[in-house]
Amino acid sequence: MSEDTLFSEVLDRANRADPYPIYARLRENPVSPQRDGSVVVSTHAAIRSLIFDPRLSSEDLPPSHRPPTGNPLKDWLLNPIKDRIATAHRPLIFRDPPDHDTLRSVVMREFTVARVLALKQRVVRDVDALIDACRGRDEVCLVEDLFYPLPVAVICDMLGVPEVDEPQFQRWATQLATALEPDARHDEASRHKTVAAFDAISGYMRALIREKRRRPGPDMLSALANPITTKPGPGGKAAMGDFDLISTAILLLVAGHETTVNLITNGMLTLLRHPHELDRLRADPERAPRVIEELLRYEPPVHFRTRKALGTIEIAGHTIRKGAPVILLFAAANRDPARFADPDRFDPDREDVQHFGFGGGLHYCMGAPLARIEAEIALVALSRRLIAPRLLADPPPYRPGASLRGPERLGIGINGIAARST
Amino acid sequence: MSAAADAGIVVVGASLAGLRGAEALRRNGYAGRLTLIGNEPYRPYDRPPLSKHVLSGELAPDASELPQLVALDADWRLGHAAVGLDRVARTIRLADGAVLAYDRLLIATGAQARHWPAASGGALANIFTLRGRDDAARLRAALAQGPRRVLIVGAGLIGCEAASCCRDLGLPVTLLDPNPTPLARSLGTWIGGVIAECLKDSGVAFHPGARVLRFEGDASGRVVRADLADGRTIEADLVIVALGATRATDWLRDAGLMADAGGVTCDGACRVLAADGTTCPDIYAAGDVARWPNSLYGGRLVSVEHWGNAVAQGAHAARNMLAPAEDQHRYDHLPAFWSSQFGINIKAVGLSEGADSVAIVQGSRASRRFLAVYGRAGRSIAAVSFDQARWLPAYAEAIMAGSHHPPIRDASDQGRFATMEPGFPPPRAASHADEARHV
């Protein structure tokens, strides 16, 4: 295995269960050029520096291009228009300033403490109900039985999507999440399905926004669709256009879905591998924030994100050439021994845990507070209510994604379900 | 061990630098006696909110107490100002007559607001300065009375933040400054012009190039108007004097240290210098009060009145206090500050003093959302962001690396570079107080 193909090893499904030895090799070269022209950045110092570097662009996607359908009207007229719109109104995770900043600030103003706290009550109820539903069983799958549906339900609630439509959202979210994986971008069949899901959800969102304008509710989509401009002037306070509103709503759904599932399932997997820590969490739920921050370092829900170099960047004795795809390997930086003592040890009592579990810089995860709350509630409830939990398979099977990495199934043997804690 | 050694470490100044210094002493393993002396009767509190959330009424004046990050197990002498230092006897005299011995001393007395001289109306009622919690509480209470017009003298950071809060409260505001724009000394008039536009948009009557000669009061001794040097008068029933600060060094007058209203001079390791230029190995200084040769700026003596410096220098001085003479670390610090006013989050790094050019490197001045970098002799020396702070660390790195000006090409949201004259006012007539001022 040569140095300039290490990243293809990361993508290889055979290494999904334990990519960390490859990360260690990549870190030997903080900025590691790959044969395909991309550059992998894997140390904490180099990522911290690049994450604030304005020469790294998030607009690294090729222009939207719908596959041919054989229908000339579609292929020559409708789809090119749709492609142009899709390219111009990408979700803000794929946008640079100034557009990114405008869109992000509009969303962040609505991501209020009150909204997140209101969702907290719902998460508590849902988690208890999901666990209740497993009563009488001696085996449960943490993904399928418990946590796969939770984050989408929470986001639907936040956005104001009617509950009856949640199952449909689950399916769309699953397909659209693949768009965040680099290898899926080149897979024609997957792209086709993604485009179809995107068009379907866009149509749904258009209708929902119309509804929110007719009858605004307390939800976030109502707030975004009916903006109140309090401070006019040249401060860039322009409201979000409808195309951007749709792409933003879709982003919230997709970005908060499998990432949160991964945080919870990777978390429980890690705790089951460290039963002492599971016991301590059970005895003292106040430890949860420490446990979750360490999980975000140790087994982050998103392992890497890609960027594009707008200019030539000199860093750590290397030159990243203009135009090169740059892979920020957050999960490797989180295990960088130059930054963290004994980095491969899971230790919630660590004093210093400045991880990249939510990325960093301009695109730092908008949903971080919500993710933390969901993970805290889920892990505390699991620790207190699953009686004598044990892993049925270690390692568990993983979903294909190398970036949004998490178990596809997480079977746990139990001796029953304890009553809800008061 | 001598008697003095039993006296332990005394920290004079119980604000941010003193507290963070004391915490660092404990964190670095110091287990001996620790005494903190503060002239205010309060536990250490945070000052930045005083001119923002406290004035606007969102935060009670006593709600900004600083969290204590380490168990200090300290002897607190709060409400007792230090009034004298005898470094031969190694004692500190307090205002109540008490004498405290020290083994090692950390000076962190900070700065005090410049007051308006009583001879030209400074003693009238309803004239305020804003530095401490009590100042903020008094000013907040007076603003809540609904004055007919607030006059703010000085359009620096505090003056502009106060103006912004007063407008949010719906109060009529007049702001005066001798310079052509607000924030002229810290950001130059070209960038300061952006805040001038904000003042205009928010309805503040800003008078550039204006100097107050005296305040006049009514029969009850309340201020009613200001007479300006150009013959104009401005009616106002509440005045905020925001003319910066002088370093709190009065108590060191007879201590034989290199100290004046511009600060206490230290070496690069935060050790205080005696009047003859020799190092006092047992006396350190940190925070607003300290003036030290900053290697990032050619060894120029600077003092930095900002939050981040108090935190970093307090901890740094504490670390050196516990280390042997041959293991003193140099304090290298890139100054930084932030401000929020008129809905804009301003962040700045570096020392803009002496800049000969400035360029918008991302965003645009017209959108009031931008990052600008200051240059001097072809090198980047400082940067300021208006609602664009996320990229600031990259520019801070470029400044520390001594990059050319403007640095970082091919950034996102980057138009064509045009370097402008930053428009810094000429240095003030040299007085001790102003010599080393940064803001």
Short mmCIF file of N, CA and C in Angstrom, two decimals, chain A residues 109-250:
data_model
loop_
_atom_site.label_atom_id
_atom_site.label_comp_id
_atom_site.label_asym_id
_atom_site.label_seq_id
_atom_site.Cartn_x
_atom_site.Cartn_y
_atom_site.Cartn_z
N ARG A 109 -30.46 32.45 13.07
CA ARG A 109 -31.37 33.28 13.88
C ARG A 109 -32.60 32.50 14.30
N GLU A 110 -32.95 31.48 13.51
CA GLU A 110 -34.13 30.68 13.85
C GLU A 110 -33.79 29.45 14.69
N PHE A 111 -32.50 29.12 14.72
CA PHE A 111 -32.07 27.95 15.51
C PHE A 111 -31.92 28.40 16.95
N THR A 112 -33.03 28.78 17.56
CA THR A 112 -32.97 29.44 18.86
C THR A 112 -32.90 28.42 19.99
N VAL A 113 -32.44 28.91 21.13
CA VAL A 113 -32.39 28.08 22.32
C VAL A 113 -33.80 27.55 22.64
N ALA A 114 -34.79 28.43 22.51
CA ALA A 114 -36.16 28.03 22.83
C ALA A 114 -36.61 26.87 21.94
N ARG A 115 -36.27 26.96 20.65
CA ARG A 115 -36.66 25.90 19.73
C ARG A 115 -36.00 24.57 20.10
N VAL A 116 -34.69 24.65 20.39
CA VAL A 116 -33.96 23.42 20.72
C VAL A 116 -34.50 22.82 22.02
N LEU A 117 -34.78 23.68 23.00
CA LEU A 117 -35.28 23.16 24.27
C LEU A 117 -36.68 22.55 24.11
N ALA A 118 -37.47 23.15 23.23
CA ALA A 118 -38.81 22.60 22.99
C ALA A 118 -38.69 21.20 22.39
N LEU A 119 -37.69 21.03 21.51
CA LEU A 119 -37.50 19.72 20.89
C LEU A 119 -37.03 18.70 21.91
N LYS A 120 -36.33 19.19 22.93
CA LYS A 120 -35.79 18.29 23.94
C LYS A 120 -36.90 17.45 24.57
N GLN A 121 -38.01 18.10 24.90
CA GLN A 121 -39.13 17.37 25.51
C GLN A 121 -39.61 16.24 24.59
N ARG A 122 -39.66 16.60 23.31
CA ARG A 122 -40.12 15.62 22.35
C ARG A 122 -39.14 14.44 22.26
N VAL A 123 -37.85 14.75 22.27
CA VAL A 123 -36.85 13.68 22.17
C VAL A 123 -36.98 12.74 23.37
N VAL A 124 -37.17 13.29 24.56
CA VAL A 124 -37.33 12.47 25.76
C VAL A 124 -38.51 11.50 25.57
N ARG A 125 -39.63 12.04 25.12
CA ARG A 125 -40.82 11.19 24.92
C ARG A 125 -40.56 10.11 23.88
N ASP A 126 -39.97 10.53 22.75
CA ASP A 126 -39.74 9.58 21.65
C ASP A 126 -38.81 8.46 22.08
N VAL A 127 -37.71 8.85 22.75
CA VAL A 127 -36.73 7.84 23.13
C VAL A 127 -37.37 6.82 24.07
N ASP A 128 -38.13 7.32 25.04
CA ASP A 128 -38.79 6.39 25.96
C ASP A 128 -39.78 5.50 25.23
N ALA A 129 -40.51 6.08 24.30
CA ALA A 129 -41.50 5.28 23.57
C ALA A 129 -40.82 4.22 22.71
N LEU A 130 -39.71 4.62 22.07
CA LEU A 130 -38.99 3.66 21.21
C LEU A 130 -38.45 2.50 22.06
N ILE A 131 -37.95 2.83 23.23
CA ILE A 131 -37.41 1.77 24.09
C ILE A 131 -38.55 0.91 24.64
N ASP A 132 -39.65 1.55 25.02
CA ASP A 132 -40.82 0.79 25.50
C ASP A 132 -41.25 -0.26 24.48
N ALA A 133 -41.17 0.13 23.20
CA ALA A 133 -41.65 -0.76 22.15
C ALA A 133 -40.81 -2.03 22.04
N CYS A 134 -39.64 -2.05 22.68
CA CYS A 134 -38.77 -3.23 22.62
C CYS A 134 -39.00 -4.17 23.79
N ARG A 135 -40.00 -3.87 24.61
CA ARG A 135 -40.28 -4.71 25.77
C ARG A 135 -40.54 -6.15 25.33
N GLY A 136 -40.11 -7.09 26.13
CA GLY A 136 -40.39 -8.48 25.86
C GLY A 136 -39.40 -9.13 24.91
N ARG A 137 -38.41 -8.34 24.42
CA ARG A 137 -37.45 -8.92 23.49
C ARG A 137 -36.12 -9.15 24.19
N ASP A 138 -35.35 -10.11 23.65
CA ASP A 138 -34.03 -10.30 24.25
C ASP A 138 -32.91 -9.86 23.30
N GLU A 139 -33.35 -9.36 22.11
CA GLU A 139 -32.37 -8.79 21.18
C GLU A 139 -32.99 -7.55 20.55
N VAL A 140 -32.22 -6.50 20.47
CA VAL A 140 -32.72 -5.33 19.74
C VAL A 140 -31.63 -4.83 18.81
N CYS A 141 -32.08 -4.21 17.70
CA CYS A 141 -31.12 -3.53 16.82
C CYS A 141 -31.24 -2.05 17.08
N LEU A 142 -30.15 -1.45 17.49
CA LEU A 142 -30.18 -0.04 17.88
C LEU A 142 -30.48 0.87 16.70
N VAL A 143 -30.11 0.41 15.51
CA VAL A 143 -30.35 1.25 14.33
C VAL A 143 -31.81 1.11 13.90
N GLU A 144 -32.16 -0.12 13.51
CA GLU A 144 -33.47 -0.35 12.91
C GLU A 144 -34.60 -0.14 13.93
N ASP A 145 -34.46 -0.74 15.11
CA ASP A 145 -35.56 -0.69 16.08
C ASP A 145 -35.64 0.65 16.80
N LEU A 146 -34.50 1.29 16.94
CA LEU A 146 -34.52 2.44 17.84
C LEU A 146 -34.22 3.78 17.18
N PHE A 147 -33.03 3.94 16.64
CA PHE A 147 -32.62 5.31 16.41
C PHE A 147 -32.62 5.79 14.98
N TYR A 148 -32.81 4.89 14.02
CA TYR A 148 -32.81 5.41 12.65
C TYR A 148 -33.92 6.43 12.44
N PRO A 149 -35.12 6.20 12.94
CA PRO A 149 -36.20 7.17 12.67
C PRO A 149 -36.14 8.44 13.52
N LEU A 150 -35.42 8.41 14.63
CA LEU A 150 -35.53 9.53 15.58
C LEU A 150 -35.12 10.89 15.01
N PRO A 151 -33.89 11.01 14.45
CA PRO A 151 -33.47 12.35 14.02
C PRO A 151 -34.38 12.96 12.96
N VAL A 152 -34.84 12.15 12.01
CA VAL A 152 -35.71 12.72 10.97
C VAL A 152 -37.01 13.20 11.60
N ALA A 153 -37.53 12.43 12.55
CA ALA A 153 -38.76 12.85 13.23
C ALA A 153 -38.54 14.19 13.94
N VAL A 154 -37.38 14.34 14.56
CA VAL A 154 -37.09 15.58 15.28
C VAL A 154 -36.98 16.75 14.31
N ILE A 155 -36.28 16.51 13.19
CA ILE A 155 -36.12 17.61 12.22
C ILE A 155 -37.47 17.96 11.59
N CYS A 156 -38.27 16.95 11.29
CA CYS A 156 -39.60 17.22 10.74
C CYS A 156 -40.40 18.08 11.71
N ASP A 157 -40.30 17.76 12.97
CA ASP A 157 -41.00 18.54 14.00
C ASP A 157 -40.51 19.98 13.98
N MET A 158 -39.18 20.13 13.95
CA MET A 158 -38.61 21.47 13.97
C MET A 158 -39.04 22.28 12.74
N LEU A 159 -38.99 21.62 11.57
CA LEU A 159 -39.35 22.32 10.34
C LEU A 159 -40.85 22.54 10.22
N GLY A 160 -41.61 21.68 10.84
CA GLY A 160 -43.06 21.78 10.71
C GLY A 160 -43.63 20.88 9.62
N VAL A 161 -42.97 19.75 9.38
CA VAL A 161 -43.48 18.76 8.43
C VAL A 161 -44.54 17.91 9.15
N PRO A 162 -45.73 17.77 8.56
CA PRO A 162 -46.76 16.96 9.23
C PRO A 162 -46.29 15.54 9.49
N GLU A 163 -46.72 15.00 10.61
CA GLU A 163 -46.24 13.68 11.02
C GLU A 163 -46.53 12.58 10.01
N VAL A 164 -47.65 12.71 9.31
CA VAL A 164 -47.99 11.66 8.34
C VAL A 164 -46.97 11.55 7.23
N ASP A 165 -46.25 12.63 6.98
CA ASP A 165 -45.29 12.61 5.88
C ASP A 165 -43.90 12.17 6.30
N GLU A 166 -43.75 11.88 7.58
CA GLU A 166 -42.42 11.51 8.09
C GLU A 166 -41.80 10.29 7.40
N PRO A 167 -42.58 9.21 7.17
CA PRO A 167 -41.97 8.04 6.52
C PRO A 167 -41.38 8.38 5.16
N GLN A 168 -42.11 9.23 4.41
CA GLN A 168 -41.60 9.65 3.10
C GLN A 168 -40.29 10.41 3.27
N PHE A 169 -40.23 11.25 4.29
CA PHE A 169 -39.01 12.01 4.56
C PHE A 169 -37.85 11.08 4.91
N GLN A 170 -38.17 10.03 5.65
CA GLN A 170 -37.12 9.06 6.00
C GLN A 170 -36.48 8.52 4.72
N ARG A 171 -37.31 8.18 3.73
CA ARG A 171 -36.76 7.59 2.51
C ARG A 171 -35.94 8.61 1.74
N TRP A 172 -36.47 9.82 1.60
CA TRP A 172 -35.70 10.86 0.90
C TRP A 172 -34.37 11.13 1.60
N ALA A 173 -34.43 11.26 2.89
CA ALA A 173 -33.21 11.60 3.65
C ALA A 173 -32.14 10.54 3.44
N THR A 174 -32.54 9.29 3.45
CA THR A 174 -31.59 8.20 3.26
C THR A 174 -30.91 8.28 1.90
N GLN A 175 -31.69 8.54 0.86
CA GLN A 175 -31.11 8.63 -0.48
C GLN A 175 -30.21 9.87 -0.60
N LEU A 176 -30.70 10.98 -0.09
CA LEU A 176 -29.95 12.23 -0.28
C LEU A 176 -28.64 12.24 0.50
N ALA A 177 -28.60 11.50 1.60
CA ALA A 177 -27.37 11.45 2.40
C ALA A 177 -26.21 10.89 1.59
N THR A 178 -26.51 10.06 0.61
CA THR A 178 -25.42 9.47 -0.18
C THR A 178 -24.69 10.55 -0.98
N ALA A 179 -25.37 11.68 -1.23
CA ALA A 179 -24.73 12.74 -2.02
C ALA A 179 -23.52 13.33 -1.30
N LEU A 180 -23.43 13.11 0.02
CA LEU A 180 -22.30 13.64 0.78
C LEU A 180 -21.07 12.73 0.69
N GLU A 181 -21.26 11.55 0.12
CA GLU A 181 -20.12 10.62 0.01
C GLU A 181 -19.40 10.85 -1.31
N PRO A 182 -18.09 11.00 -1.28
CA PRO A 182 -17.39 11.32 -2.53
C PRO A 182 -17.52 10.24 -3.61
N ASP A 183 -17.51 8.98 -3.21
CA ASP A 183 -17.55 7.96 -4.27
C ASP A 183 -18.92 7.90 -4.94
N ALA A 184 -19.97 8.30 -4.18
CA ALA A 184 -21.32 8.25 -4.75
C ALA A 184 -21.49 9.28 -5.86
N ARG A 185 -20.63 10.32 -5.82
CA ARG A 185 -20.77 11.36 -6.83
C ARG A 185 -20.47 10.81 -8.23
N HIS A 186 -19.70 9.76 -8.29
CA HIS A 186 -19.29 9.24 -9.59
C HIS A 186 -20.14 8.05 -10.01
N ASP A 187 -21.05 7.61 -9.14
CA ASP A 187 -21.85 6.44 -9.44
C ASP A 187 -23.16 6.90 -10.11
N GLU A 188 -23.26 6.59 -11.41
CA GLU A 188 -24.36 7.12 -12.22
C GLU A 188 -25.74 6.72 -11.67
N ALA A 189 -25.88 5.45 -11.29
CA ALA A 189 -27.19 4.97 -10.83
C ALA A 189 -27.59 5.68 -9.54
N SER A 190 -26.64 5.83 -8.66
CA SER A 190 -26.92 6.49 -7.39
C SER A 190 -27.28 7.97 -7.62
N ARG A 191 -26.55 8.58 -8.56
CA ARG A 191 -26.82 9.98 -8.87
C ARG A 191 -28.25 10.16 -9.40
N HIS A 192 -28.64 9.22 -10.24
CA HIS A 192 -29.97 9.24 -10.82
C HIS A 192 -31.03 9.22 -9.72
N LYS A 193 -30.84 8.30 -8.78
CA LYS A 193 -31.81 8.18 -7.68
C LYS A 193 -31.82 9.44 -6.81
N THR A 194 -30.61 10.00 -6.63
CA THR A 194 -30.52 11.20 -5.81
C THR A 194 -31.27 12.35 -6.45
N VAL A 195 -31.10 12.49 -7.78
CA VAL A 195 -31.79 13.56 -8.49
C VAL A 195 -33.30 13.38 -8.36
N ALA A 196 -33.76 12.13 -8.48
CA ALA A 196 -35.19 11.88 -8.37
C ALA A 196 -35.69 12.24 -6.97
N ALA A 197 -34.93 11.84 -5.97
CA ALA A 197 -35.34 12.16 -4.60
C ALA A 197 -35.33 13.66 -4.37
N PHE A 198 -34.31 14.32 -4.95
CA PHE A 198 -34.19 15.76 -4.80
C PHE A 198 -35.39 16.48 -5.42
N ASP A 199 -35.77 16.04 -6.64
CA ASP A 199 -36.91 16.67 -7.30
C ASP A 199 -38.20 16.44 -6.51
N ALA A 200 -38.34 15.23 -5.98
CA ALA A 200 -39.56 14.91 -5.23
C ALA A 200 -39.64 15.76 -3.96
N ILE A 201 -38.56 15.81 -3.23
CA ILE A 201 -38.60 16.55 -1.97
C ILE A 201 -38.72 18.05 -2.24
N SER A 202 -38.11 18.52 -3.34
CA SER A 202 -38.23 19.95 -3.68
C SER A 202 -39.69 20.29 -3.94
N GLY A 203 -40.36 19.43 -4.68
CA GLY A 203 -41.77 19.66 -4.97
C GLY A 203 -42.59 19.68 -3.69
N TYR A 204 -42.29 18.75 -2.82
CA TYR A 204 -43.01 18.69 -1.56
C TYR A 204 -42.78 19.97 -0.76
N MET A 205 -41.51 20.39 -0.71
CA MET A 205 -41.16 21.58 0.07
C MET A 205 -41.84 22.83 -0.49
N ARG A 206 -41.88 22.93 -1.84
CA ARG A 206 -42.55 24.09 -2.44
C ARG A 206 -43.98 24.19 -1.94
N ALA A 207 -44.65 23.04 -1.95
CA ALA A 207 -46.04 23.02 -1.50
C ALA A 207 -46.14 23.35 -0.01
N LEU A 208 -45.21 22.79 0.76
CA LEU A 208 -45.25 23.02 2.21
C LEU A 208 -45.01 24.50 2.54
N ILE A 209 -44.10 25.12 1.78
CA ILE A 209 -43.82 26.54 2.01
C ILE A 209 -45.06 27.38 1.71
N ARG A 210 -45.74 27.02 0.60
CA ARG A 210 -47.00 27.73 0.29
C ARG A 210 -47.96 27.61 1.47
N GLU A 211 -48.04 26.41 2.00
CA GLU A 211 -48.94 26.17 3.13
C GLU A 211 -48.52 27.00 4.36
N LYS A 212 -47.21 27.08 4.58
CA LYS A 212 -46.71 27.83 5.74
C LYS A 212 -46.96 29.33 5.58
N ARG A 213 -47.08 29.76 4.33
CA ARG A 213 -47.38 31.18 4.12
C ARG A 213 -48.86 31.44 4.34
N ARG A 214 -49.67 30.44 3.97
CA ARG A 214 -51.11 30.58 4.20
C ARG A 214 -51.42 30.52 5.68
N ARG A 215 -50.85 29.50 6.32
CA ARG A 215 -51.13 29.30 7.74
C ARG A 215 -49.84 29.10 8.52
N PRO A 216 -49.18 30.19 8.87
CA PRO A 216 -47.89 30.04 9.58
C PRO A 216 -48.08 29.39 10.95
N GLY A 217 -47.14 28.54 11.31
CA GLY A 217 -47.16 27.91 12.63
C GLY A 217 -45.96 28.37 13.43
N PRO A 218 -45.71 27.74 14.56
CA PRO A 218 -44.56 28.12 15.38
C PRO A 218 -43.24 27.49 14.88
N ASP A 219 -43.32 26.72 13.79
CA ASP A 219 -42.15 25.96 13.34
C ASP A 219 -41.15 26.83 12.59
N MET A 220 -39.97 26.24 12.33
CA MET A 220 -38.88 26.97 11.71
C MET A 220 -39.18 27.33 10.26
N LEU A 221 -39.81 26.42 9.53
CA LEU A 221 -40.08 26.71 8.12
C LEU A 221 -41.05 27.89 8.00
N SER A 222 -42.03 27.97 8.88
CA SER A 222 -42.94 29.12 8.87
C SER A 222 -42.15 30.40 9.09
N ALA A 223 -41.21 30.35 10.04
CA ALA A 223 -40.42 31.55 10.34
C ALA A 223 -39.56 31.94 9.14
N LEU A 224 -38.95 30.93 8.50
CA LEU A 224 -38.08 31.23 7.37
C LEU A 224 -38.89 31.70 6.15
N ALA A 225 -40.09 31.16 6.00
CA ALA A 225 -40.91 31.50 4.83
C ALA A 225 -41.60 32.85 4.99
N ASN A 226 -41.71 33.30 6.24
CA ASN A 226 -42.37 34.59 6.48
C ASN A 226 -41.43 35.51 7.27
N PRO A 227 -40.33 35.91 6.62
CA PRO A 227 -39.32 36.64 7.39
C PRO A 227 -39.82 38.03 7.79
N ILE A 228 -39.40 38.44 8.98
CA ILE A 228 -39.67 39.81 9.42
C ILE A 228 -38.34 40.52 9.36
N THR A 229 -38.22 41.48 8.47
CA THR A 229 -36.95 42.18 8.36
C THR A 229 -36.97 43.33 9.35
N THR A 230 -36.15 43.19 10.39
CA THR A 230 -36.14 44.23 11.41
C THR A 230 -35.10 45.28 11.13
N LYS A 231 -34.00 44.86 10.53
CA LYS A 231 -32.93 45.82 10.30
C LYS A 231 -32.63 45.92 8.81
N PRO A 232 -33.30 46.79 8.12
CA PRO A 232 -32.99 46.94 6.70
C PRO A 232 -31.64 47.64 6.56
N GLY A 233 -31.22 47.82 5.34
CA GLY A 233 -29.96 48.51 5.12
C GLY A 233 -28.95 47.59 4.48
N PRO A 234 -27.76 48.10 4.27
CA PRO A 234 -26.81 47.35 3.47
C PRO A 234 -26.08 46.27 4.27
N GLY A 235 -26.67 45.80 5.34
CA GLY A 235 -25.99 44.78 6.14
C GLY A 235 -26.18 43.37 5.61
N GLY A 236 -26.66 43.22 4.40
CA GLY A 236 -26.82 41.88 3.85
C GLY A 236 -27.96 41.14 4.53
N LYS A 237 -29.03 41.84 4.87
CA LYS A 237 -30.10 41.21 5.63
C LYS A 237 -31.21 40.67 4.71
N ALA A 238 -30.91 40.61 3.43
CA ALA A 238 -31.94 40.18 2.48
C ALA A 238 -32.47 38.81 2.89
N ALA A 239 -33.76 38.65 2.77
CA ALA A 239 -34.36 37.37 3.12
C ALA A 239 -33.92 36.31 2.11
N MET A 240 -34.16 35.09 2.49
CA MET A 240 -33.80 33.95 1.68
C MET A 240 -34.83 33.80 0.55
N GLY A 241 -34.35 33.65 -0.68
CA GLY A 241 -35.28 33.38 -1.78
C GLY A 241 -35.84 31.97 -1.65
N ASP A 242 -36.90 31.69 -2.42
CA ASP A 242 -37.56 30.39 -2.27
C ASP A 242 -36.68 29.22 -2.68
N PHE A 243 -35.87 29.39 -3.72
CA PHE A 243 -35.00 28.27 -4.12
C PHE A 243 -34.00 27.95 -3.01
N ASP A 244 -33.47 29.02 -2.40
CA ASP A 244 -32.52 28.80 -1.31
C ASP A 244 -33.23 28.25 -0.07
N LEU A 245 -34.45 28.67 0.12
CA LEU A 245 -35.21 28.17 1.27
C LEU A 245 -35.44 26.66 1.13
N ILE A 246 -35.77 26.24 -0.08
CA ILE A 246 -35.99 24.81 -0.31
C ILE A 246 -34.70 24.03 -0.09
N SER A 247 -33.60 24.54 -0.67
CA SER A 247 -32.35 23.78 -0.52
C SER A 247 -31.88 23.79 0.93
N THR A 248 -32.19 24.85 1.66
CA THR A 248 -31.80 24.90 3.07
C THR A 248 -32.60 23.90 3.89
N ALA A 249 -33.90 23.85 3.63
CA ALA A 249 -34.75 22.90 4.37
C ALA A 249 -34.28 21.47 4.11
N ILE A 250 -33.95 21.19 2.85
CA ILE A 250 -33.47 19.85 2.52
C ILE A 250 -32.15 19.56 3.23
#
